[in-house]
PDB file of C-alpha atoms and ligand atoms in Angstrom:
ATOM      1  CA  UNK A   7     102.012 -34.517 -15.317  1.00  0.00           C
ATOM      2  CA  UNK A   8     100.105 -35.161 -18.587  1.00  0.00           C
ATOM      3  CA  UNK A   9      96.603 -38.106 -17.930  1.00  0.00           C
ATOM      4  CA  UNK A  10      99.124 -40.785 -20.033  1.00  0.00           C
ATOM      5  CA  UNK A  11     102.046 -40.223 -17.750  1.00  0.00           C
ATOM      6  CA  UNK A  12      99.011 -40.780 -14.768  1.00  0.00           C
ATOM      7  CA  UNK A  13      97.407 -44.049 -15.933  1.00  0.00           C
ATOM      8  CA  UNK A  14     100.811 -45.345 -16.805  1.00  0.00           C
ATOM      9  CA  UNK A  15     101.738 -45.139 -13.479  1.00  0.00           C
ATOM     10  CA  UNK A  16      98.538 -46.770 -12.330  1.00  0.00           C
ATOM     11  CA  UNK A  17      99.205 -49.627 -14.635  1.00  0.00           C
ATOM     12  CA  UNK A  18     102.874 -50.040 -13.568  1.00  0.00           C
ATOM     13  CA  UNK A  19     101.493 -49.965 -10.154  1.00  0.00           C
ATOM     14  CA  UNK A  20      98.810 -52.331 -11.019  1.00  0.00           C
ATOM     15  CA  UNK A  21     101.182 -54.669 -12.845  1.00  0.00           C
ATOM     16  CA  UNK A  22     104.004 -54.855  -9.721  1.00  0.00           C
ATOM     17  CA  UNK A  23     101.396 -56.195  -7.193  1.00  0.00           C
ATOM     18  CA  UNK A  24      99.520 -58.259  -9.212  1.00  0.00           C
ATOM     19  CA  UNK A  25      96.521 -56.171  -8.386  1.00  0.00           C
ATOM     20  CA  UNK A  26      93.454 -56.271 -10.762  1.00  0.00           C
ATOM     21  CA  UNK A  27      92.108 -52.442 -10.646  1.00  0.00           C
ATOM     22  CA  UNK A  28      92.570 -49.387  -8.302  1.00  0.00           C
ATOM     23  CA  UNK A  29      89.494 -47.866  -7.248  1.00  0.00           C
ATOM     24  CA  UNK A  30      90.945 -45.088  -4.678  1.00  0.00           C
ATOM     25  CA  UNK A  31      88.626 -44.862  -1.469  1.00  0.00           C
ATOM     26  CA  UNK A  32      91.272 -43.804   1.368  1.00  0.00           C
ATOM     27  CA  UNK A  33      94.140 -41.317   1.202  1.00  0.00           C
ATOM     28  CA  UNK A  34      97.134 -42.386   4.237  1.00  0.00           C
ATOM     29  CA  UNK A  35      98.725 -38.991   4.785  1.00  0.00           C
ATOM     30  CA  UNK A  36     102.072 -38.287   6.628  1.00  0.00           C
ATOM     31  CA  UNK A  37     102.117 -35.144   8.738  1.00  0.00           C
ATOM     32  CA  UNK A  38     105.772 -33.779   8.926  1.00  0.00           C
ATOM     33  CA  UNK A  39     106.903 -32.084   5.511  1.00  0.00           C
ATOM     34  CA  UNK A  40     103.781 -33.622   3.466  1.00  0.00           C
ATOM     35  CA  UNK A  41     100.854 -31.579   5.945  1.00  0.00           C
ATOM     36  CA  UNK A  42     103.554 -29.002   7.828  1.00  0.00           C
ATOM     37  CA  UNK A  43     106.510 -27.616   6.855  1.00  0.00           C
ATOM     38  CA  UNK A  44     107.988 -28.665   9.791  1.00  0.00           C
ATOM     39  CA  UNK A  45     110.834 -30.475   8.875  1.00  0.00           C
ATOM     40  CA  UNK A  46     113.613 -27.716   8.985  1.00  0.00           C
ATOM     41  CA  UNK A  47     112.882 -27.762  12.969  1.00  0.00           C
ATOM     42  CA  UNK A  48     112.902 -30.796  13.272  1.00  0.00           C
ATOM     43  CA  UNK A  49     116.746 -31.630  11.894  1.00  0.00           C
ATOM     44  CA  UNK A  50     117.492 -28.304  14.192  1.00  0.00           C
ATOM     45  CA  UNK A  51     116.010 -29.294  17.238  1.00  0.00           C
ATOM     46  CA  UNK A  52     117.555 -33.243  17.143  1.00  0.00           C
ATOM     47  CA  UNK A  53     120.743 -31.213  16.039  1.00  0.00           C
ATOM     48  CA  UNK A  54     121.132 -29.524  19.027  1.00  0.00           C
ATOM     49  CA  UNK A  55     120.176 -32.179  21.140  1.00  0.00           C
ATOM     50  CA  UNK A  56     122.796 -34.699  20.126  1.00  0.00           C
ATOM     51  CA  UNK A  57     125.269 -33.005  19.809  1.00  0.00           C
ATOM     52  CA  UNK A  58     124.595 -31.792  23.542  1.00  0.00           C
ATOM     53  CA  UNK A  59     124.782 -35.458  24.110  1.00  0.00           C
ATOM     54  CA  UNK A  60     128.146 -35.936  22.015  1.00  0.00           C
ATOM     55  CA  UNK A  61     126.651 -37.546  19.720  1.00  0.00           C
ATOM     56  CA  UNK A  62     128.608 -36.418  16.028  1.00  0.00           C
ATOM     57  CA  UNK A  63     126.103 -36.063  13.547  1.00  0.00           C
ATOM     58  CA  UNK A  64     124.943 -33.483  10.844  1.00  0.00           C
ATOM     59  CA  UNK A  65     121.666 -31.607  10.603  1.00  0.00           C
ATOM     60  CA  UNK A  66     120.694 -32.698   7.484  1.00  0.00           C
ATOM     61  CA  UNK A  67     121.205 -36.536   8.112  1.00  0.00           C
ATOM     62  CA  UNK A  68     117.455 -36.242  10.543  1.00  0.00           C
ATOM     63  CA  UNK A  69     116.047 -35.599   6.969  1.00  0.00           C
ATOM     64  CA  UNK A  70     116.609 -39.263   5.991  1.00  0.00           C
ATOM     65  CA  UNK A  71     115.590 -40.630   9.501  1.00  0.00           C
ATOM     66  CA  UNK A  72     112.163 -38.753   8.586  1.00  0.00           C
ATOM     67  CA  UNK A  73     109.407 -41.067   9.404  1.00  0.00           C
ATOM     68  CA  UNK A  74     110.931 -43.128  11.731  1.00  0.00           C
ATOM     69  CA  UNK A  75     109.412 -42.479  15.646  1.00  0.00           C
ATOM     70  CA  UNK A  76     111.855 -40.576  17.952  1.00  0.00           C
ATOM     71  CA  UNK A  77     112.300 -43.178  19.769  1.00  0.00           C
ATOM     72  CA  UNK A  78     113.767 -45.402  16.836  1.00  0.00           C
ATOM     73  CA  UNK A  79     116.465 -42.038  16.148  1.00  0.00           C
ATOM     74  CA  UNK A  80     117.298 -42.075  19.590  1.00  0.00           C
ATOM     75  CA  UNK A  81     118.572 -45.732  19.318  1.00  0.00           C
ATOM     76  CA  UNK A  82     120.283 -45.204  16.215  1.00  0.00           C
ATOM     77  CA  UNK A  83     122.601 -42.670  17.278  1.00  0.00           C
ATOM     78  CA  UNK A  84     122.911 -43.923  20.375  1.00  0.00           C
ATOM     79  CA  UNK A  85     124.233 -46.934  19.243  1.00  0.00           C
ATOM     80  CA  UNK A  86     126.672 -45.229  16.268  1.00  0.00           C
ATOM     81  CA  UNK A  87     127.819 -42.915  18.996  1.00  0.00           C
ATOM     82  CA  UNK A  88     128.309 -45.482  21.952  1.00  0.00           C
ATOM     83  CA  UNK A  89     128.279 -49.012  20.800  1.00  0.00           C
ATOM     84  CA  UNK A  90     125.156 -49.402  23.262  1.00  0.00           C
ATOM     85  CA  UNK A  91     121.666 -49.775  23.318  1.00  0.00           C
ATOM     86  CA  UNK A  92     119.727 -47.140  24.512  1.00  0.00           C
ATOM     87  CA  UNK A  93     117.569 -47.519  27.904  1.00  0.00           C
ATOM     88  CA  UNK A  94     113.591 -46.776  27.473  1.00  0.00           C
ATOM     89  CA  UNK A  95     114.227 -43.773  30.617  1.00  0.00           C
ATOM     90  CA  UNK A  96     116.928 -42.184  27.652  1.00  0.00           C
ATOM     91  CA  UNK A  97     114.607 -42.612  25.037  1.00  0.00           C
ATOM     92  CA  UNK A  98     111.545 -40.665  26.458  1.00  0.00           C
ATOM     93  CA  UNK A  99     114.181 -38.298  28.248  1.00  0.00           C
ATOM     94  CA  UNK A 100     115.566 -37.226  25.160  1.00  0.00           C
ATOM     95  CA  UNK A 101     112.805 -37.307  23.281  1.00  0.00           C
ATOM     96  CA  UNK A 102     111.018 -34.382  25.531  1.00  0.00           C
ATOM     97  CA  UNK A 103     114.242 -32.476  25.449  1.00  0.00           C
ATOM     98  CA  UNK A 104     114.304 -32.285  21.694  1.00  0.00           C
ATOM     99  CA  UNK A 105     111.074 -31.677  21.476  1.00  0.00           C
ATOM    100  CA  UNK A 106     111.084 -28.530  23.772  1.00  0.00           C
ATOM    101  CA  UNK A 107     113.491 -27.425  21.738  1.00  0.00           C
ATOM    102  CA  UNK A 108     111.096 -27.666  18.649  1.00  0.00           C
ATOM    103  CA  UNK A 109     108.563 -25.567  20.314  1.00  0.00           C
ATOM    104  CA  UNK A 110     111.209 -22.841  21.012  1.00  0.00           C
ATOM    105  CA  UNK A 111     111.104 -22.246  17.264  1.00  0.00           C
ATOM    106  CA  UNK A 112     108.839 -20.198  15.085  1.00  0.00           C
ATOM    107  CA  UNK A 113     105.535 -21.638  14.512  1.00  0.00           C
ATOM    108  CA  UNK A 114     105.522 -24.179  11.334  1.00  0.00           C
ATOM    109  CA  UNK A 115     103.077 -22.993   8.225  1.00  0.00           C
ATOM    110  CA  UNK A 116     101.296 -25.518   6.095  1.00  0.00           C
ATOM    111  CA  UNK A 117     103.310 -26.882   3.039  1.00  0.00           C
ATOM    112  CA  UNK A 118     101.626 -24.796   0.045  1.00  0.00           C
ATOM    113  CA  UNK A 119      99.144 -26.561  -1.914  1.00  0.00           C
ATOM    114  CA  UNK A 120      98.763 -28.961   1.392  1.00  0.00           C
ATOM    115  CA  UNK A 121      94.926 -27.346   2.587  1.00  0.00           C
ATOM    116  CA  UNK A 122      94.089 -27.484  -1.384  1.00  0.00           C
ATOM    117  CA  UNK A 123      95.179 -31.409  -1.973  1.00  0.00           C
ATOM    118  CA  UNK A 124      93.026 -31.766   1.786  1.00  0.00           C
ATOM    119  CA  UNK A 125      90.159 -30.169   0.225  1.00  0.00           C
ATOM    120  CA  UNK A 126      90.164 -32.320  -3.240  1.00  0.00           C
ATOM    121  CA  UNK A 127      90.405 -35.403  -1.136  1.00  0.00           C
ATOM    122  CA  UNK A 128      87.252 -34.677   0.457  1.00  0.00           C
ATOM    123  CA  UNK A 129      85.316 -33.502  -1.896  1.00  0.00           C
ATOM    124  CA  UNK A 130      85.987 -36.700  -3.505  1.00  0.00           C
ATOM    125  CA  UNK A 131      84.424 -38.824  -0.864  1.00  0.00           C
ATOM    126  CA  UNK A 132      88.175 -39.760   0.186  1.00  0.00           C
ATOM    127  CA  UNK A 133      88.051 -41.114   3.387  1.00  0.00           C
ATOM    128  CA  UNK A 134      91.713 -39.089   5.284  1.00  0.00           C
ATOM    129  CA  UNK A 135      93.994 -41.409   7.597  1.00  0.00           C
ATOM    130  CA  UNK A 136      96.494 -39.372   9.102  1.00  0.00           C
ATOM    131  CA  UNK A 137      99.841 -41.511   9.510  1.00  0.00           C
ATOM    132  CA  UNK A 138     102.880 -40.175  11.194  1.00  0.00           C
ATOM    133  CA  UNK A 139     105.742 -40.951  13.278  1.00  0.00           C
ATOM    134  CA  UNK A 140     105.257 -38.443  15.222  1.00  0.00           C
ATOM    135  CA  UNK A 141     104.041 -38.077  18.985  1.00  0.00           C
ATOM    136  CA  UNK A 142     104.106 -34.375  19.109  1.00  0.00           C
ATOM    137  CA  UNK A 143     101.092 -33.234  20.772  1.00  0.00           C
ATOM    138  CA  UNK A 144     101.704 -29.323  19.727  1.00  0.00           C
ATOM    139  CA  UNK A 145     101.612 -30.222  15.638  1.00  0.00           C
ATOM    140  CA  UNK A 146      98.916 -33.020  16.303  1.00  0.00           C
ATOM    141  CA  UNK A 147      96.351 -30.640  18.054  1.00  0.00           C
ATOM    142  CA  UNK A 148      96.446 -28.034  15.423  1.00  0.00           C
ATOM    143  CA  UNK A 149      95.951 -30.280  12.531  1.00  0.00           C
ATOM    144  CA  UNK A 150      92.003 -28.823  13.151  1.00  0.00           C
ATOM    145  CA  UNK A 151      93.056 -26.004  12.898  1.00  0.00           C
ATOM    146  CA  UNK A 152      94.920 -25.937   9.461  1.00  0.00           C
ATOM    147  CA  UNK A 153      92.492 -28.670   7.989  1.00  0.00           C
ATOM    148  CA  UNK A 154      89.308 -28.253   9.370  1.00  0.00           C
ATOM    149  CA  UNK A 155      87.462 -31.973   9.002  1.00  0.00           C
ATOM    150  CA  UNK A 156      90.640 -32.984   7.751  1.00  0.00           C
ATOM    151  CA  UNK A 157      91.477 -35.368   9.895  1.00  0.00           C
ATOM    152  CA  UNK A 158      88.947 -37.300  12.000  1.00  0.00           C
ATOM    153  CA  UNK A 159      90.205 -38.232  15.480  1.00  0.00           C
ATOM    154  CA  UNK A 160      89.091 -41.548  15.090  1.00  0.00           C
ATOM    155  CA  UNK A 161      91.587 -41.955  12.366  1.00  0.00           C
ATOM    156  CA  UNK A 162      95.098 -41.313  13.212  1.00  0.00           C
ATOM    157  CA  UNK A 163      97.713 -43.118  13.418  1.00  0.00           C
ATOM    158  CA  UNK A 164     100.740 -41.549  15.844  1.00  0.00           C
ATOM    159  CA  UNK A 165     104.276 -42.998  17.032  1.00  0.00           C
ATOM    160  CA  UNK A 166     101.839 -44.457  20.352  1.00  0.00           C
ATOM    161  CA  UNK A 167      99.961 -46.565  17.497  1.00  0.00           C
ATOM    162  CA  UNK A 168     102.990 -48.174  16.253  1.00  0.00           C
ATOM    163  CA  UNK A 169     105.395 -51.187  17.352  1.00  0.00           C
ATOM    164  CA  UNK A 170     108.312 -50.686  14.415  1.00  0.00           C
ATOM    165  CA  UNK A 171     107.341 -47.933  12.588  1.00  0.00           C
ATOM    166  CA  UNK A 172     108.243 -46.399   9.031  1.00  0.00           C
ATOM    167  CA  UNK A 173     109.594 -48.132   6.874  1.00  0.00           C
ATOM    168  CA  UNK A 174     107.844 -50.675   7.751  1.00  0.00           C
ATOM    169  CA  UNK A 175     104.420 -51.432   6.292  1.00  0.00           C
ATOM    170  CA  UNK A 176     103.130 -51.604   9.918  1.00  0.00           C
ATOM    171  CA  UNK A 177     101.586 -48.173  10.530  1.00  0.00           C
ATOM    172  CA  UNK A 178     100.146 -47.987   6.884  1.00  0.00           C
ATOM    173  CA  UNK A 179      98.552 -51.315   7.248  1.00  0.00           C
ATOM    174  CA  UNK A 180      97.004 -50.108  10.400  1.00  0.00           C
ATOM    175  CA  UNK A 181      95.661 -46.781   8.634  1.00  0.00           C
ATOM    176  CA  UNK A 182      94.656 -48.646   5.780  1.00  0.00           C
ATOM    177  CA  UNK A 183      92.658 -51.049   8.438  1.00  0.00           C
ATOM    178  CA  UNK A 184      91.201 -48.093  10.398  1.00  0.00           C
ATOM    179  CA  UNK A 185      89.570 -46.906   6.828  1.00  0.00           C
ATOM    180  CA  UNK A 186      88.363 -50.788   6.143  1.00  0.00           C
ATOM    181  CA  UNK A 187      90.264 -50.462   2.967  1.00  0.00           C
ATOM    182  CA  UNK A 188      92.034 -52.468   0.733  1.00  0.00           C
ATOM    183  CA  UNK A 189      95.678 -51.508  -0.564  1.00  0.00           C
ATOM    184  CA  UNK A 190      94.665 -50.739  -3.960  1.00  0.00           C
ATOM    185  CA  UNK A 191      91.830 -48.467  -2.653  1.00  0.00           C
ATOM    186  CA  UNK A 192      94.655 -46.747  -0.746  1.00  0.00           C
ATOM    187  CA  UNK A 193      96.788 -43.363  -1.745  1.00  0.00           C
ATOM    188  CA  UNK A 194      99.866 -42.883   0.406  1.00  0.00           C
ATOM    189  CA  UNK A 195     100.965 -39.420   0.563  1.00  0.00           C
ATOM    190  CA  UNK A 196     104.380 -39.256   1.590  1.00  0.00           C
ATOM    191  CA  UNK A 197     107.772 -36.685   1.804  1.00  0.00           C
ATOM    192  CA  UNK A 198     110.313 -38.664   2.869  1.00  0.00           C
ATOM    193  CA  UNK A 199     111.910 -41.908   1.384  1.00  0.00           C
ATOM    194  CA  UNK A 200     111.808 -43.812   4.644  1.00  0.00           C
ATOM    195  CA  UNK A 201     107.974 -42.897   4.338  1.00  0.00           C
ATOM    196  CA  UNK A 202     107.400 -43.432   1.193  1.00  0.00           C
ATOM    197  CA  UNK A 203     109.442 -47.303   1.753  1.00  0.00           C
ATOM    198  CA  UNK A 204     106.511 -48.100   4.220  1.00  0.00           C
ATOM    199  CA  UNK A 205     103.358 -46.940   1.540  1.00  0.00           C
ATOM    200  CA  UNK A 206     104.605 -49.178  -1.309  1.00  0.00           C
ATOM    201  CA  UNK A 207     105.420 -52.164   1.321  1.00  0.00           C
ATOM    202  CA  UNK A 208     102.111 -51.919   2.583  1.00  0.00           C
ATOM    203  CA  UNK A 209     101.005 -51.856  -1.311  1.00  0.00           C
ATOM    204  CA  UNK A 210      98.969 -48.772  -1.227  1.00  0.00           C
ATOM    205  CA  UNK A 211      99.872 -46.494  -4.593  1.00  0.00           C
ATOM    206  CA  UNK A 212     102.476 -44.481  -3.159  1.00  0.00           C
ATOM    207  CA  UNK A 213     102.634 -40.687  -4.320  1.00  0.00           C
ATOM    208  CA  UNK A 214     105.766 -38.964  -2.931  1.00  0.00           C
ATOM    209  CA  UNK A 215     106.068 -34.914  -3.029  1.00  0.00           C
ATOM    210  CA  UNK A 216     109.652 -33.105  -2.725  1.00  0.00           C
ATOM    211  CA  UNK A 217     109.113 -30.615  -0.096  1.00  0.00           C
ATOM    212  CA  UNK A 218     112.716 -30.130   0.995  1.00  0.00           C
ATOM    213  CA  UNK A 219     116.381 -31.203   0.391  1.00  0.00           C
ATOM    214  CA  UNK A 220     115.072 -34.659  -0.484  1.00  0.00           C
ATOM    215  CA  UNK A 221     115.963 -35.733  -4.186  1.00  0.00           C
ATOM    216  CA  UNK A 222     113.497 -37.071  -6.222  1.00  0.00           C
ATOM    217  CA  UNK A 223     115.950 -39.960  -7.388  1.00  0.00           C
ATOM    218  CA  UNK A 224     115.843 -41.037  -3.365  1.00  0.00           C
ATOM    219  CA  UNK A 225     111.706 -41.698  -3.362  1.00  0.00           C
ATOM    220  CA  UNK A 226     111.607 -43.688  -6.901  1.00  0.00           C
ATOM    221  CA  UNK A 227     114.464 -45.578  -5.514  1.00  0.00           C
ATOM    222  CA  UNK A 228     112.516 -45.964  -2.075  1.00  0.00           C
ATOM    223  CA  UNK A 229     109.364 -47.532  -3.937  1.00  0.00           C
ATOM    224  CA  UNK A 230     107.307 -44.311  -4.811  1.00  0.00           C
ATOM    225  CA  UNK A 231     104.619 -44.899  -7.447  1.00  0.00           C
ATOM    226  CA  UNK A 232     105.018 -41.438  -8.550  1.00  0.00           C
ATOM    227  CA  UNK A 233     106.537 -38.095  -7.684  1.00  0.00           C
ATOM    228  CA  UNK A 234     105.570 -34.495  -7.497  1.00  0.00           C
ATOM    229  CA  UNK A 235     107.601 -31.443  -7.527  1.00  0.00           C
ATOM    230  CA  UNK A 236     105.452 -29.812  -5.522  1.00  0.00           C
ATOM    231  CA  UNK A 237     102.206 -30.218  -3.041  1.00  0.00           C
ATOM    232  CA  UNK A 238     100.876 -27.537  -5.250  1.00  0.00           C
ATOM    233  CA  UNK A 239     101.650 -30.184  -8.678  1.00  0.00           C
ATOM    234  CA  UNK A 240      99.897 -33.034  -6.764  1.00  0.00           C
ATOM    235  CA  UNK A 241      96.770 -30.343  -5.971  1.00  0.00           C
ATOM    236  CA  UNK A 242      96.130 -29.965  -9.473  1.00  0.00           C
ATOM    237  CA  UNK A 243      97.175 -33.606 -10.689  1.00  0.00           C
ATOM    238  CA  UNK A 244      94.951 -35.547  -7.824  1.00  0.00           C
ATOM    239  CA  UNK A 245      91.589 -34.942  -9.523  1.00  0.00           C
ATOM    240  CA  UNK A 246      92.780 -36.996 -12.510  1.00  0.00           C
ATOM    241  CA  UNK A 247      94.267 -39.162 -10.320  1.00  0.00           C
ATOM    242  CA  UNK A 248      90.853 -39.714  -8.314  1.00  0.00           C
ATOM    243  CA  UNK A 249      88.897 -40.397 -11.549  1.00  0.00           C
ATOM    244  CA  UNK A 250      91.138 -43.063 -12.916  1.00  0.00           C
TER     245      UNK A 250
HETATM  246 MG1   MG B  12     107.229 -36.646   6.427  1.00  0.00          MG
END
């Protein structure tokens, strides 16, 4: 991405919300597929689980539910399936089951270029929001590990944070209120479309990174302000992008 194709998106961005500069002070970071590349247990873990329910489905259809809690996936496909809502007891039920099944599976590795675009961040004085869907306390506690003072405690935002969840703006307005920020002082880093749908909502600049089966066409058409090939693209790109 040439420093033209950058500050025109900044501009287009600037121009669509009416907002009068973008000074970048906060980056709102997803977790699953942005941080971890976790994704590819996920679909296989709620794969197996629904379909031990009855529940028809494919594995790669949990890559568009990406973002949304468990608990929100769990009514979705109950309802499809049965034509009924799904009690709160089912929801947290189900939601244990499939994720015991995740931690069955090999253990995820960072998405490459993820600890680099961590490390730019704060050695720009970025303050880091992490913002997921998820309530996973195995991938939550080793976020220290991976990203050492990458992600403050004090600043996360997890599936017990949230009322509605991606893609609504809720959980990125909250992050963006945690780091006493502004939207246009706010980068949303994002995988997924249903993601990437809550960033621009919330009207942070919303940077979306393919990291798995995802098209590019699907996070432009979700809101995305721009989109990276790569975690390892965005890496080099995001120092131009932080002295805009
Ligand atoms: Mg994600």
């Amino acid at each position: 991405m040439t420093e033209q194709e950058i500050q025109d998106s900044i501009d287009r961005y600037l121009l669509h919300h009416g907002f009068d500069a973008f000074n970048p002070r906060a980056a709102l970071i997803d977790m699953d597929g942005t941080l971890l590349d976790s994704m590819k247990w996920h679909t296989r873990a709620w794969h197996r689980m629904m379909t031990e329910l009855g529940v028809e489905c494919t594995r790669d259809e949990f890559y568009l539910y990406e973002g949304m809690t468990g608990a929100a996936t769990i009514a979705l496909l109950i309802k499809r399936a049965f034509g009924r809502e799904a009690t709160d007891e089912e929801k947290r039920e189900l939601y244990a089951r499939k994720t015991g099944y995740f931690n069955e599976y090999p253990r995820v590795e960072t998405v490459p270029g993820a600890t680099r675009m961590v490390s730019c961040l704060m050695d720009h004085g970025i303050t880091r929001v992490l913002v997921t869907g998820s309530g996973q306390p195995s991938n939550l506690a080793r976020l220290d590990d991976d990203f050492p003072g990458g992600f403050p405690h004090n600043l996360r935002i997890t599936s017990r944070d949230v009322k509605f969840g991606k893609p609504h703006p809720e959980p990125y307005l909250k992050g963006m209120a945690l780091a006493k920020s502004e939207p246009w002082e706010c980068i949303v880093i994002e995988n997924a479309p249903l993601g990437v749908e809550a960033g621009a909502r919330a009207g942070a600049f919303t940077i979306a990174v393919t990291t798995g089966p995802i098209p590019p066409e699907e996070l432009w058409k979700a809101g995305a302000d721009m989109v990276f090939p790569s975690m390892e693209q965005l890496a080099d790109a995001l120092p131009v992008i932080l002295n805009r």
